[in-house]
Amino acid sequence: GEAVLKTMLASTASTFKTWDYVVAKEKMIFDTLNMCEFDIKRHVFVAEGWVPKRDVHKVDAALHDVKLERGLELKPILNLLDSRLTPPTHVPVTAFTSGFQALVNTYGTPRYREANPGAFAVILFPFLFGIMFGDFGHGLMLAMFGYFLISKEKEWGDGAGLNDMVQMCYGGRYIILLNGIFGAYVGLLYNEAFAFPM
């Protein structure tokens, strides 16, 4: 009996990763389908969602690509609906602004059509950091570390496979660079390098 159990567990262990992946994928598919309405008469799923106006063509293109890829007869239909509901906030970010925006979002996301504090944080956060930090030597080291992380962008991409601590620093690489530059500049004004007067 124990030998049979061992054999069964060994065969299960060898296929577990595949099973785990398939089950996770199926759960994601059904979770997405549960957000849709099913039209019984036409036998189609109906989904509603928010998309920025300039990205509507991307959604249409993605639906068209899926039709070709799956060999579907019917083309998915995309209808633009008028709504009186307040749209959710969409703040477009670049690699440079994403770290600052993430910092602002920890305090709260701006409402639709509200001024985005992330734009001001790009310059004000490093400036205030520099006033607080104010050391030429340490600021230069911080700026070099930020520059090093930025130089790894092509190699590391979005930083998905990195260690948690490194991933956090990598996400804020532009913040680190600017903080270092401002810290070094204010350090010159304070006449301080590595905590010693110059």
Backbone as a chain_set.jsonl record, in Angstrom:
{"seq": "GEAVLKTMLASTASTFKTWDYVVAKEKMIFDTLNMCEFDIKRHVFVAEGWVPKRDVHKVDAALHDVKLERGLELKPILNLLDSRLTPPTHVPVTAFTSGFQALVNTYGTPRYREANPGAFAVILFPFLFGIMFGDFGHGLMLAMFGYFLISKEKEWGDGAGLNDMVQMCYGGRYIILLNGIFGAYVGLLYNEAFAFPM", "coords": {"N": [[0.813, -1.19, 0.0], [1.934, 1.247, 0.786], [3.925, 1.578, -1.122], [2.43, 1.918, -3.437], [1.153, 4.32, -2.83], [3.405, 5.985, -2.69], [4.311, 5.861, -5.355], [2.126, 7.038, -6.65], [2.124, 9.617, -5.522], [4.622, 10.5, -6.422], [4.235, 10.555, -9.215], [2.244, 12.468, -9.299], [3.607, 14.683, -8.253], [5.406, 15.185, -10.308], [3.776, 16.184, -12.312], [2.524, 18.295, -11.135], [3.153, 21.097, -11.33], [2.283, 21.738, -13.92], [-0.466, 21.18, -13.69], [-1.118, 23.042, -11.71], [-0.657, 25.457, -13.062], [-2.538, 25.24, -15.187], [-4.971, 25.132, -13.762], [-4.909, 27.627, -12.436], [-5.003, 29.307, -14.668], [-7.501, 28.599, -15.763], [-9.139, 29.465, -13.65], [-8.717, 32.235, -13.778], [-9.81, 32.762, -16.293], [-12.536, 32.044, -15.902], [-13.141, 33.807, -13.853], [-12.977, 36.237, -15.194], [-15.015, 35.843, -17.13], [-17.2, 35.709, -15.411], [-17.591, 38.339, -14.835], [-18.862, 39.258, -17.012], [-21.989, 39.639, -18.833], [-24.347, 37.181, -19.866], [-25.88, 36.785, -22.893], [-28.7, 35.137, -23.544], [-30.388, 34.772, -25.782], [-28.824, 35.443, -28.067], [-26.589, 33.964, -27.592], [-24.086, 35.005, -26.639], [-21.386, 36.635, -24.89], [-21.559, 39.614, -23.0], [-19.708, 42.403, -22.307], [-18.894, 45.204, -20.286], [-16.934, 48.128, -19.953], [-14.468, 50.604, -18.95], [-12.544, 52.637, -21.104], [-9.814, 54.634, -22.117], [-10.415, 57.306, -24.435], [-8.53, 57.615, -26.53], [-7.497, 55.073, -26.721], [-9.349, 53.308, -27.75], [-9.229, 52.241, -30.343], [-7.171, 50.402, -30.005], [-8.326, 48.42, -28.423], [-10.265, 47.507, -30.196], [-8.608, 46.514, -32.223], [-7.321, 44.461, -30.784], [-9.482, 42.742, -30.272], [-10.079, 42.02, -32.897], [-7.705, 40.683, -33.575], [-7.885, 38.454, -31.87], [-10.087, 37.195, -32.956], [-9.058, 36.374, -35.466], [-6.963, 34.746, -34.589], [-8.276, 32.699, -33.186], [-9.951, 31.756, -35.107], [-12.649, 32.492, -35.386], [-16.072, 32.791, -36.466], [-17.88, 34.897, -36.137], [-17.334, 38.36, -35.742], [-16.122, 40.004, -32.898], [-18.151, 42.511, -31.393], [-17.806, 45.954, -30.906], [-19.165, 48.429, -29.071], [-19.636, 51.872, -28.459], [-20.676, 53.421, -25.584], [-22.846, 55.897, -24.173], [-22.499, 57.447, -21.04], [-23.601, 58.552, -17.841], [-22.268, 58.21, -15.588], [-19.515, 58.813, -13.355], [-16.351, 58.609, -14.704], [-13.66, 56.256, -13.955], [-10.472, 57.17, -12.509], [-7.832, 57.712, -14.749], [-4.512, 57.736, -15.057], [-2.078, 58.404, -17.208], [1.19, 57.064, -17.395], [4.795, 57.257, -17.649], [7.98, 55.541, -17.894], [9.588, 57.234, -16.457], [7.808, 58.869, -14.894], [6.293, 57.016, -13.478], [7.213, 56.049, -10.952], [7.025, 58.312, -9.279], [4.28, 58.768, -9.459], [3.296, 56.438, -8.28], [4.158, 56.874, -5.704], [2.578, 59.094, -4.975], [0.063, 57.892, -5.222], [-0.009, 56.258, -3.007], [-1.006, 57.827, -1.038], [-3.487, 58.427, -1.998], [-5.668, 58.234, -4.831], [-6.111, 60.659, -7.36], [-9.313, 62.152, -8.12], [-11.528, 61.817, -11.003], [-10.838, 64.165, -13.502], [-9.598, 65.814, -11.666], [-6.897, 67.791, -10.393], [-3.689, 66.388, -10.816], [-1.558, 65.439, -8.329], [0.808, 64.095, -8.788], [2.224, 65.203, -10.895], [3.338, 67.518, -9.792], [4.851, 66.388, -7.807], [7.024, 65.308, -9.11], [9.071, 67.211, -9.298], [9.016, 68.589, -6.866], [9.241, 66.691, -4.771], [11.956, 65.542, -4.968], [13.301, 67.974, -4.574], [12.565, 68.827, -1.949], [13.54, 66.617, -0.603], [16.269, 66.942, -1.11], [16.811, 69.286, 0.371], [16.45, 68.303, 2.939], [18.301, 66.174, 3.018], [20.858, 67.023, 1.952], [23.854, 66.535, 1.368], [26.863, 66.425, -0.255], [28.626, 64.264, -0.953], [27.251, 61.82, -0.181], [24.927, 62.287, -1.64], [25.892, 62.236, -4.267], [26.656, 59.544, -4.425], [24.159, 58.321, -4.157], [22.903, 59.286, -6.464], [24.512, 58.022, -8.387], [23.867, 55.365, -7.875], [21.158, 55.392, -8.603], [21.491, 56.003, -11.334], [22.827, 53.703, -12.151], [20.776, 51.776, -11.815], [18.967, 52.743, -13.744], [20.469, 52.321, -16.039], [20.194, 49.616, -16.321], [17.768, 49.12, -17.487], [17.146, 48.045, -20.118], [18.014, 45.429, -19.831], [16.66, 44.443, -17.522], [13.981, 45.067, -17.932], [10.63, 45.325, -16.952], [11.248, 44.631, -14.423], [10.232, 42.34, -13.236], [11.222, 39.767, -12.447], [12.921, 40.229, -10.323], [14.528, 40.381, -7.059], [12.582, 41.2, -4.141], [13.395, 43.528, -2.673], [15.255, 44.757, -4.39], [13.608, 45.121, -6.566], [11.838, 47.042, -5.59], [13.542, 49.273, -5.29], [14.32, 49.498, -7.961], [11.906, 50.174, -9.189], [11.644, 52.777, -8.305], [13.738, 54.122, -9.537], [14.218, 56.544, -10.967], [13.409, 58.39, -9.127], [15.329, 57.979, -7.163], [17.638, 58.763, -8.583], [17.108, 61.543, -9.096], [16.731, 62.442, -6.455], [19.311, 62.018, -5.479], [20.815, 63.803, -7.1], [19.687, 66.312, -6.389], [20.219, 66.206, -3.651], [23.028, 66.223, -3.676], [23.51, 68.728, -4.852], [22.336, 70.532, -2.99], [23.948, 69.84, -0.893], [26.368, 70.967, -1.694], [25.663, 73.65, -1.38], [25.261, 73.648, 1.362], [27.804, 73.166, 2.068], [28.876, 70.612, 2.647], [30.217, 67.318, 2.743], [29.998, 63.881, 2.903], [29.261, 64.151, 5.601], [31.143, 65.947, 6.562], [32.508, 69.244, 6.807], [33.363, 70.998, 3.808]], "CA": [[0.0, 0.0, 0.0], [2.811, 2.421, 0.877], [4.632, 1.688, -2.412], [1.446, 2.463, -4.383], [0.996, 5.728, -2.441], [4.654, 6.659, -3.078], [4.306, 5.959, -6.82], [1.088, 7.991, -7.015], [2.598, 10.951, -5.134], [5.748, 10.843, -7.304], [3.694, 10.934, -10.528], [1.523, 13.729, -9.091], [4.614, 15.734, -8.067], [6.031, 15.515, -11.599], [2.826, 16.948, -13.151], [1.835, 19.303, -10.301], [3.357, 22.459, -11.858], [1.392, 21.883, -15.079], [-1.824, 21.251, -13.155], [-1.252, 24.313, -10.989], [-0.744, 26.496, -14.096], [-3.809, 25.085, -15.904], [-6.057, 25.496, -12.84], [-4.835, 29.081, -12.241], [-5.454, 29.911, -15.926], [-8.96, 28.391, -15.834], [-9.767, 30.341, -12.646], [-8.678, 33.599, -14.303], [-10.777, 32.827, -17.402], [-13.897, 32.046, -15.358], [-13.293, 35.046, -13.085], [-13.264, 37.266, -16.196], [-16.339, 35.569, -17.699], [-18.204, 36.03, -14.389], [-17.815, 39.782, -14.869], [-19.657, 39.528, -18.208], [-23.38, 39.183, -18.856], [-24.545, 36.233, -20.954], [-27.124, 37.006, -23.64], [-29.2, 33.795, -23.871], [-30.965, 34.76, -27.138], [-27.783, 35.463, -29.106], [-25.492, 33.098, -27.127], [-22.837, 35.776, -26.596], [-21.061, 37.326, -23.645], [-21.549, 41.067, -23.13], [-18.851, 43.002, -21.277], [-18.82, 46.666, -20.289], [-15.766, 48.614, -19.232], [-13.974, 51.942, -19.281], [-11.316, 52.693, -21.904], [-9.528, 56.009, -22.558], [-10.85, 57.519, -25.829], [-7.447, 57.423, -27.502], [-7.115, 53.656, -26.781], [-10.467, 52.494, -28.246], [-8.767, 51.494, -31.529], [-6.337, 49.282, -29.538], [-9.259, 47.376, -27.985], [-10.846, 46.977, -31.43], [-7.549, 45.723, -32.876], [-7.114, 43.253, -29.969], [-10.637, 41.862, -30.537], [-9.899, 41.518, -34.27], [-6.595, 39.713, -33.522], [-8.388, 37.241, -31.216], [-10.971, 36.551, -33.953], [-8.195, 35.698, -36.441], [-6.179, 33.722, -33.893], [-9.159, 31.587, -32.805], [-10.726, 31.326, -36.272], [-14.07, 32.684, -35.105], [-16.879, 33.252, -37.603], [-18.426, 36.215, -35.805], [-16.37, 39.349, -35.24], [-16.608, 40.65, -31.677], [-18.692, 43.847, -31.661], [-17.43, 46.975, -29.927], [-20.088, 49.57, -29.077], [-19.331, 52.954, -27.53], [-21.891, 53.787, -24.858], [-22.854, 57.156, -23.419], [-22.767, 57.179, -19.636], [-23.593, 59.706, -16.939], [-21.446, 57.84, -14.428], [-18.184, 59.437, -13.32], [-15.341, 57.604, -15.083], [-12.562, 56.064, -12.999], [-9.274, 57.954, -12.822], [-6.774, 57.078, -15.547], [-3.349, 58.619, -15.116], [-1.03, 57.785, -18.032], [2.536, 57.243, -16.839], [5.952, 56.773, -18.406], [8.97, 54.936, -16.988], [10.089, 58.318, -15.604], [6.811, 59.378, -13.942], [5.566, 55.95, -12.766], [7.64, 55.99, -9.55], [6.441, 59.466, -8.576], [2.832, 58.555, -9.398], [3.082, 55.384, -7.285], [4.365, 57.541, -4.416], [1.377, 59.899, -4.738], [-1.088, 56.988, -5.073], [-0.045, 55.68, -1.658], [-1.833, 58.736, -0.227], [-4.827, 58.447, -2.588], [-5.711, 58.501, -6.269], [-6.941, 61.835, -7.667], [-10.588, 61.848, -8.768], [-11.62, 62.139, -12.428], [-10.689, 65.591, -13.837], [-8.987, 66.544, -10.555], [-5.463, 68.02, -10.642], [-2.888, 65.239, -10.392], [-0.379, 65.861, -7.565], [2.001, 63.407, -9.291], [2.964, 66.13, -11.764], [4.108, 68.421, -8.927], [5.775, 65.562, -7.017], [8.212, 65.008, -9.924], [10.155, 68.149, -8.976], [8.978, 69.018, -5.463], [9.722, 65.643, -3.861], [13.425, 65.56, -4.902], [13.751, 69.265, -4.027], [12.42, 68.781, -0.485], [14.477, 65.592, -0.141], [17.599, 67.558, -1.151], [16.934, 70.208, 1.516], [16.562, 67.481, 4.144], [19.463, 65.287, 2.916], [21.957, 67.983, 1.85], [25.233, 66.068, 1.53], [27.412, 66.262, -1.597], [29.188, 62.913, -1.124], [26.189, 60.809, -0.15], [24.034, 62.598, -2.754], [26.543, 61.733, -5.481], [26.561, 58.077, -4.379], [22.752, 57.992, -4.399], [22.666, 59.559, -7.885], [25.193, 56.971, -9.15], [23.064, 54.147, -7.71], [19.981, 55.61, -9.463], [21.95, 55.901, -12.72], [23.101, 52.273, -12.377], [19.479, 51.098, -11.995], [18.414, 53.19, -15.028], [21.257, 51.685, -17.102], [19.791, 48.207, -16.402], [16.398, 49.059, -18.012], [17.029, 47.112, -21.26], [18.268, 44.077, -19.342], [15.689, 44.032, -16.501], [12.601, 45.327, -18.384], [9.765, 45.881, -15.903], [11.79, 44.202, -13.133], [9.338, 41.323, -12.665], [11.912, 38.623, -11.846], [13.935, 40.67, -9.361], [14.324, 40.271, -5.611], [11.623, 42.22, -3.676], [14.07, 44.764, -2.264], [15.838, 45.346, -5.603], [12.462, 45.522, -7.394], [11.328, 48.295, -5.029], [14.508, 50.316, -5.674], [14.27, 49.617, -9.421], [10.673, 50.903, -9.493], [11.851, 54.194, -8.0], [15.099, 54.481, -9.996], [14.306, 57.967, -11.341], [13.305, 59.131, -7.863], [16.654, 57.859, -6.528], [18.574, 59.608, -9.344], [16.83, 62.964, -8.838], [17.016, 62.697, -5.036], [20.76, 62.103, -5.36], [21.278, 65.049, -7.739], [19.276, 67.437, -5.536], [20.954, 66.077, -2.392], [24.414, 66.663, -3.926], [23.478, 70.176, -5.106], [22.101, 71.228, -1.714], [25.159, 69.57, -0.101], [27.323, 72.012, -2.08], [25.211, 74.89, -0.732], [25.495, 73.482, 2.815], [29.248, 72.978, 2.233], [29.045, 69.36, 3.398], [30.431, 66.102, 1.996], [30.163, 62.758, 3.832], [29.052, 64.697, 6.948], [32.262, 66.813, 6.966], [32.554, 70.518, 6.055], [34.366, 70.976, 2.732]], "C": [[0.862, 1.261, 0.0], [3.551, 2.667, -0.428], [3.716, 2.308, -3.463], [1.258, 3.958, -4.132], [2.211, 6.547, -2.885], [4.698, 6.904, -4.587], [3.321, 7.028, -7.286], [1.53, 9.429, -6.702], [3.745, 11.415, -6.028], [5.244, 11.287, -8.675], [2.93, 12.252, -10.435], [2.502, 14.895, -8.986], [5.225, 16.15, -9.398], [5.105, 16.344, -12.488], [2.16, 18.095, -12.393], [1.953, 20.716, -10.871], [2.428, 22.735, -13.043], [-0.045, 22.038, -14.619], [-2.087, 22.598, -12.509], [-1.442, 25.463, -11.977], [-2.105, 26.459, -14.791], [-4.979, 25.531, -15.029], [-6.084, 27.01, -12.619], [-5.358, 29.81, -13.477], [-6.975, 29.796, -16.061], [-9.692, 29.307, -14.86], [-9.811, 31.78, -13.135], [-9.694, 33.782, -15.428], [-12.199, 32.928, -16.854], [-14.174, 33.293, -14.523], [-13.647, 36.199, -14.029], [-14.658, 37.079, -16.788], [-17.46, 35.892, -16.709], [-18.503, 37.523, -14.324], [-18.659, 40.188, -16.081], [-21.11, 39.092, -17.99], [-23.52, 38.228, -20.027], [-25.899, 36.485, -21.595], [-27.618, 35.655, -24.154], [-29.715, 33.718, -25.309], [-29.893, 34.64, -28.214], [-26.602, 34.555, -28.793], [-24.135, 33.801, -27.197], [-22.627, 36.361, -25.204], [-21.004, 38.826, -23.917], [-20.732, 41.623, -21.971], [-18.871, 44.519, -21.423], [-17.603, 47.087, -19.485], [-15.37, 50.001, -19.694], [-12.673, 51.825, -20.061], [-11.054, 54.156, -22.247], [-9.853, 56.157, -24.045], [-9.753, 57.196, -26.839], [-7.039, 55.951, -27.648], [-8.21, 52.74, -27.315], [-10.025, 51.652, -29.443], [-7.899, 50.294, -31.137], [-7.217, 48.109, -29.105], [-9.865, 46.701, -29.21], [-9.845, 46.07, -32.155], [-7.309, 44.412, -32.13], [-8.242, 42.247, -30.196], [-10.523, 41.23, -31.92], [-8.807, 40.442, -34.314], [-7.055, 38.386, -32.923], [-9.281, 36.464, -32.182], [-10.144, 35.747, -34.959], [-7.46, 34.517, -35.808], [-7.026, 32.478, -33.591], [-10.008, 31.062, -33.968], [-12.226, 31.435, -36.061], [-14.802, 33.201, -36.34], [-17.39, 34.668, -37.36], [-17.336, 37.129, -35.272], [-16.932, 39.932, -33.942], [-17.021, 42.095, -31.964], [-18.306, 44.789, -30.531], [-18.368, 48.164, -30.082], [-19.633, 50.61, -28.069], [-20.641, 53.418, -26.903], [-21.746, 55.154, -24.204], [-23.211, 56.826, -21.975], [-22.727, 58.467, -18.831], [-22.778, 59.422, -15.678], [-20.094, 58.554, -14.505], [-17.149, 58.372, -13.666], [-14.284, 57.423, -13.989], [-11.347, 56.892, -13.432], [-8.313, 57.121, -13.661], [-5.637, 58.081, -15.648], [-2.284, 57.931, -15.967], [0.348, 58.083, -17.449], [3.592, 56.727, -17.806], [6.889, 56.106, -17.407], [9.476, 55.979, -15.991], [9.077, 58.717, -14.525], [6.148, 58.297, -13.097], [5.934, 55.863, -11.28], [7.028, 57.103, -8.719], [4.935, 59.286, -8.413], [2.501, 57.486, -8.355], [3.206, 55.96, -5.878], [3.125, 58.346, -4.025], [0.168, 59.003, -4.471], [-1.142, 56.295, -3.718], [-0.885, 56.548, -0.722], [-3.264, 58.801, -0.739], [-4.757, 58.807, -4.056], [-6.574, 59.732, -6.53], [-8.228, 61.414, -8.373], [-10.546, 62.273, -10.23], [-11.655, 63.652, -12.615], [-10.136, 66.442, -12.68], [-7.496, 66.716, -10.877], [-4.665, 66.856, -10.071], [-1.638, 65.707, -9.655], [0.919, 65.211, -8.044], [2.862, 64.307, -10.154], [3.851, 67.065, -10.938], [5.171, 67.647, -8.142], [7.075, 65.292, -7.762], [9.369, 65.947, -9.573], [10.19, 68.502, -7.493], [9.515, 67.967, -4.498], [11.25, 65.599, -3.8], [13.977, 66.856, -4.301], [13.697, 69.258, -2.498], [13.343, 67.729, 0.127], [15.886, 66.174, -0.063], [17.831, 68.489, 0.021], [17.144, 69.421, 2.809], [17.891, 66.712, 4.172], [20.765, 66.081, 2.897], [23.364, 67.504, 2.133], [25.784, 65.733, 0.141], [27.881, 64.834, -1.862], [28.115, 61.84, -1.188], [25.199, 61.012, -1.303], [24.571, 62.065, -4.065], [26.455, 60.204, -5.555], [25.134, 57.61, -4.705], [22.41, 58.183, -5.885], [23.315, 58.476, -8.759], [24.43, 55.652, -9.065], [21.811, 54.225, -8.588], [20.34, 55.447, -10.933], [22.228, 54.442, -13.097], [21.802, 51.515, -12.646], [18.846, 51.461, -13.342], [19.149, 52.51, -16.191], [20.873, 50.218, -17.31], [18.4, 48.021, -17.028], [16.227, 48.047, -19.146], [17.136, 45.666, -20.795], [17.137, 43.582, -18.421], [14.227, 44.267, -16.898], [11.756, 45.97, -17.299], [10.19, 45.426, -14.508], [10.994, 43.115, -12.451], [10.084, 40.197, -11.935], [12.922, 38.982, -10.766], [13.534, 40.366, -7.918], [13.422, 41.425, -5.15], [12.271, 43.571, -3.384], [14.632, 45.507, -3.491], [14.713, 45.875, -6.499], [11.883, 46.86, -6.921], [12.24, 49.464, -5.415], [14.439, 50.578, -7.178], [13.026, 50.39, -9.858], [10.816, 52.4, -9.277], [13.201, 54.706, -8.456], [15.244, 55.948, -10.349], [14.178, 58.859, -10.105], [14.677, 59.138, -7.183], [17.667, 58.761, -7.236], [18.356, 61.088, -9.013], [17.093, 63.332, -7.378], [18.514, 62.868, -4.819], [21.315, 63.402, -5.92], [20.939, 66.253, -6.865], [20.022, 67.406, -4.205], [22.384, 66.576, -2.529], [24.473, 68.176, -4.124], [23.308, 70.959, -3.797], [23.282, 70.997, -0.761], [26.254, 70.577, -0.41], [26.969, 73.331, -1.407], [25.47, 74.847, 0.773], [26.981, 73.334, 3.13], [29.561, 71.707, 3.016], [29.22, 68.168, 2.454], [30.763, 64.969, 2.963], [30.15, 63.219, 5.293], [30.23, 65.513, 7.473], [32.188, 68.12, 6.175], [33.661, 70.461, 4.997], [35.321, 72.148, 2.887]], "O": [[0.559, 2.226, -0.701], [3.783, 3.814, -0.808], [4.155, 3.118, -4.28], [1.207, 4.76, -5.065], [2.068, 7.66, -3.391], [5.064, 7.985, -5.046], [3.617, 7.817, -8.182], [1.335, 10.338, -7.509], [3.83, 12.598, -6.357], [5.742, 12.26, -9.24], [2.956, 13.058, -11.365], [2.269, 15.963, -9.553], [5.529, 17.325, -9.604], [5.575, 17.119, -13.321], [1.317, 18.795, -12.954], [0.97, 21.456, -10.895], [1.86, 23.821, -13.159], [-0.763, 22.918, -15.093], [-3.129, 23.217, -12.723], [-2.281, 26.338, -11.765], [-2.75, 27.492, -14.969], [-5.877, 26.229, -15.5], [-7.157, 27.614, -12.613], [-6.07, 30.808, -13.358], [-7.651, 30.758, -16.423], [-10.738, 29.863, -15.194], [-10.808, 32.476, -12.94], [-10.357, 34.815, -15.516], [-12.976, 33.782, -17.28], [-15.304, 33.781, -14.486], [-14.499, 37.03, -13.717], [-15.404, 38.048, -16.932], [-18.547, 36.302, -17.117], [-19.549, 37.927, -13.815], [-19.117, 41.327, -16.167], [-21.417, 38.298, -17.101], [-22.894, 38.426, -21.068], [-26.935, 36.411, -20.935], [-27.038, 35.089, -25.08], [-29.504, 32.711, -25.986], [-30.02, 33.849, -29.15], [-25.709, 34.388, -29.624], [-23.169, 33.266, -27.74], [-23.577, 36.554, -24.445], [-20.467, 39.26, -24.937], [-21.021, 41.352, -20.806], [-18.866, 45.051, -22.533], [-17.278, 46.481, -18.464], [-15.871, 50.506, -20.698], [-11.807, 51.017, -19.725], [-11.985, 54.861, -22.634], [-9.598, 55.243, -24.829], [-10.012, 56.581, -27.873], [-6.318, 55.604, -28.583], [-8.033, 51.522, -27.335], [-10.399, 50.484, -29.552], [-7.882, 49.285, -31.841], [-6.901, 46.951, -29.38], [-9.968, 45.476, -29.264], [-10.202, 44.996, -32.638], [-7.115, 43.369, -32.755], [-7.995, 41.046, -30.3], [-10.831, 40.052, -32.099], [-8.952, 39.424, -34.992], [-6.668, 37.319, -33.4], [-9.242, 35.235, -32.226], [-10.467, 34.601, -35.271], [-7.347, 33.443, -36.399], [-6.554, 31.349, -33.724], [-10.699, 30.052, -33.833], [-12.986, 30.574, -36.503], [-14.244, 33.941, -37.149], [-17.343, 35.524, -38.244], [-16.516, 36.721, -34.45], [-18.101, 40.315, -33.896], [-16.33, 42.814, -32.686], [-18.459, 44.465, -29.353], [-18.362, 48.831, -31.117], [-19.281, 50.265, -26.941], [-21.591, 53.763, -27.605], [-20.667, 55.525, -23.741], [-24.11, 56.027, -21.715], [-21.924, 59.36, -19.102], [-22.622, 60.286, -14.815], [-19.6, 58.858, -15.591], [-17.074, 57.343, -12.996], [-14.044, 58.331, -13.194], [-11.226, 57.263, -14.6], [-8.017, 55.972, -13.33], [-5.783, 59.145, -16.251], [-1.65, 56.98, -15.511], [0.636, 59.214, -17.058], [3.324, 55.882, -18.659], [6.619, 56.108, -16.206], [9.757, 55.662, -14.835], [9.45, 58.886, -13.364], [5.503, 58.614, -12.098], [5.063, 55.63, -10.442], [6.568, 56.877, -7.6], [4.376, 59.607, -7.365], [1.521, 57.624, -7.624], [2.459, 55.585, -4.974], [2.677, 58.285, -2.88], [-0.655, 59.305, -3.607], [-2.195, 55.799, -3.316], [-1.415, 56.055, 0.274], [-4.166, 59.189, 0.004], [-3.901, 59.584, -4.479], [-7.668, 59.839, -5.974], [-8.239, 60.444, -9.131], [-9.644, 62.998, -10.648], [-12.427, 64.341, -11.948], [-10.21, 67.67, -12.73], [-6.907, 65.877, -11.559], [-4.94, 66.394, -8.963], [-0.75, 66.304, -10.263], [2.007, 65.706, -7.748], [4.087, 64.192, -10.149], [4.978, 67.368, -11.331], [6.246, 68.171, -7.849], [8.114, 65.071, -7.14], [10.524, 65.521, -9.553], [11.264, 68.692, -6.923], [10.171, 68.308, -3.514], [11.81, 65.616, -2.704], [14.993, 66.84, -3.605], [14.662, 69.636, -1.834], [13.865, 67.913, 1.227], [16.611, 65.945, 0.905], [18.912, 68.493, 0.609], [17.924, 69.829, 3.67], [18.531, 66.611, 5.22], [21.659, 65.85, 3.711], [24.013, 68.012, 3.047], [25.248, 64.871, -0.555], [27.557, 64.263, -2.903], [28.072, 61.047, -2.128], [24.693, 60.046, -1.874], [23.829, 61.514, -4.878], [26.208, 59.643, -6.622], [24.934, 56.637, -5.431], [21.722, 57.358, -6.485], [22.732, 58.058, -9.76], [24.349, 54.909, -10.043], [21.443, 53.246, -9.238], [19.593, 54.832, -11.694], [21.914, 54.001, -14.202], [21.723, 50.715, -13.579], [18.261, 50.606, -14.007], [18.537, 52.165, -17.201], [21.185, 49.636, -18.349], [17.902, 46.898, -17.096], [15.27, 47.272, -19.141], [16.437, 44.787, -21.299], [16.708, 42.434, -18.532], [13.326, 43.72, -16.263], [12.106, 47.03, -16.78], [9.559, 45.796, -13.518], [11.059, 42.968, -11.231], [9.613, 39.725, -10.9], [13.699, 38.128, -10.339], [12.366, 40.128, -7.61], [13.492, 42.517, -5.713], [11.767, 44.618, -3.79], [14.498, 46.725, -3.607], [14.842, 46.934, -7.112], [11.489, 47.699, -7.731], [11.758, 50.522, -5.821], [14.491, 51.726, -7.62], [13.09, 51.179, -10.801], [10.19, 53.199, -9.973], [13.759, 55.618, -7.846], [16.28, 56.549, -10.064], [14.761, 59.942, -10.043], [15.129, 60.171, -6.69], [18.459, 59.442, -6.584], [19.305, 61.801, -8.689], [17.617, 64.409, -7.093], [18.944, 63.747, -4.072], [22.176, 64.034, -5.307], [21.788, 67.111, -6.624], [20.414, 68.451, -3.686], [22.905, 67.254, -1.644], [25.384, 68.833, -3.621], [24.034, 71.917, -3.532], [23.584, 71.848, 0.076], [26.987, 71.0, 0.485], [27.845, 74.047, -0.923], [25.843, 75.848, 1.384], [27.383, 73.369, 4.293], [30.392, 71.71, 3.923], [28.471, 68.019, 1.488], [31.7, 65.08, 3.752], [30.929, 62.736, 6.114], [30.327, 65.754, 8.676], [31.841, 68.104, 4.994], [34.751, 69.947, 5.25], [36.238, 72.308, 2.082]]}, "num_chains": 1, "name": "protein.A"}
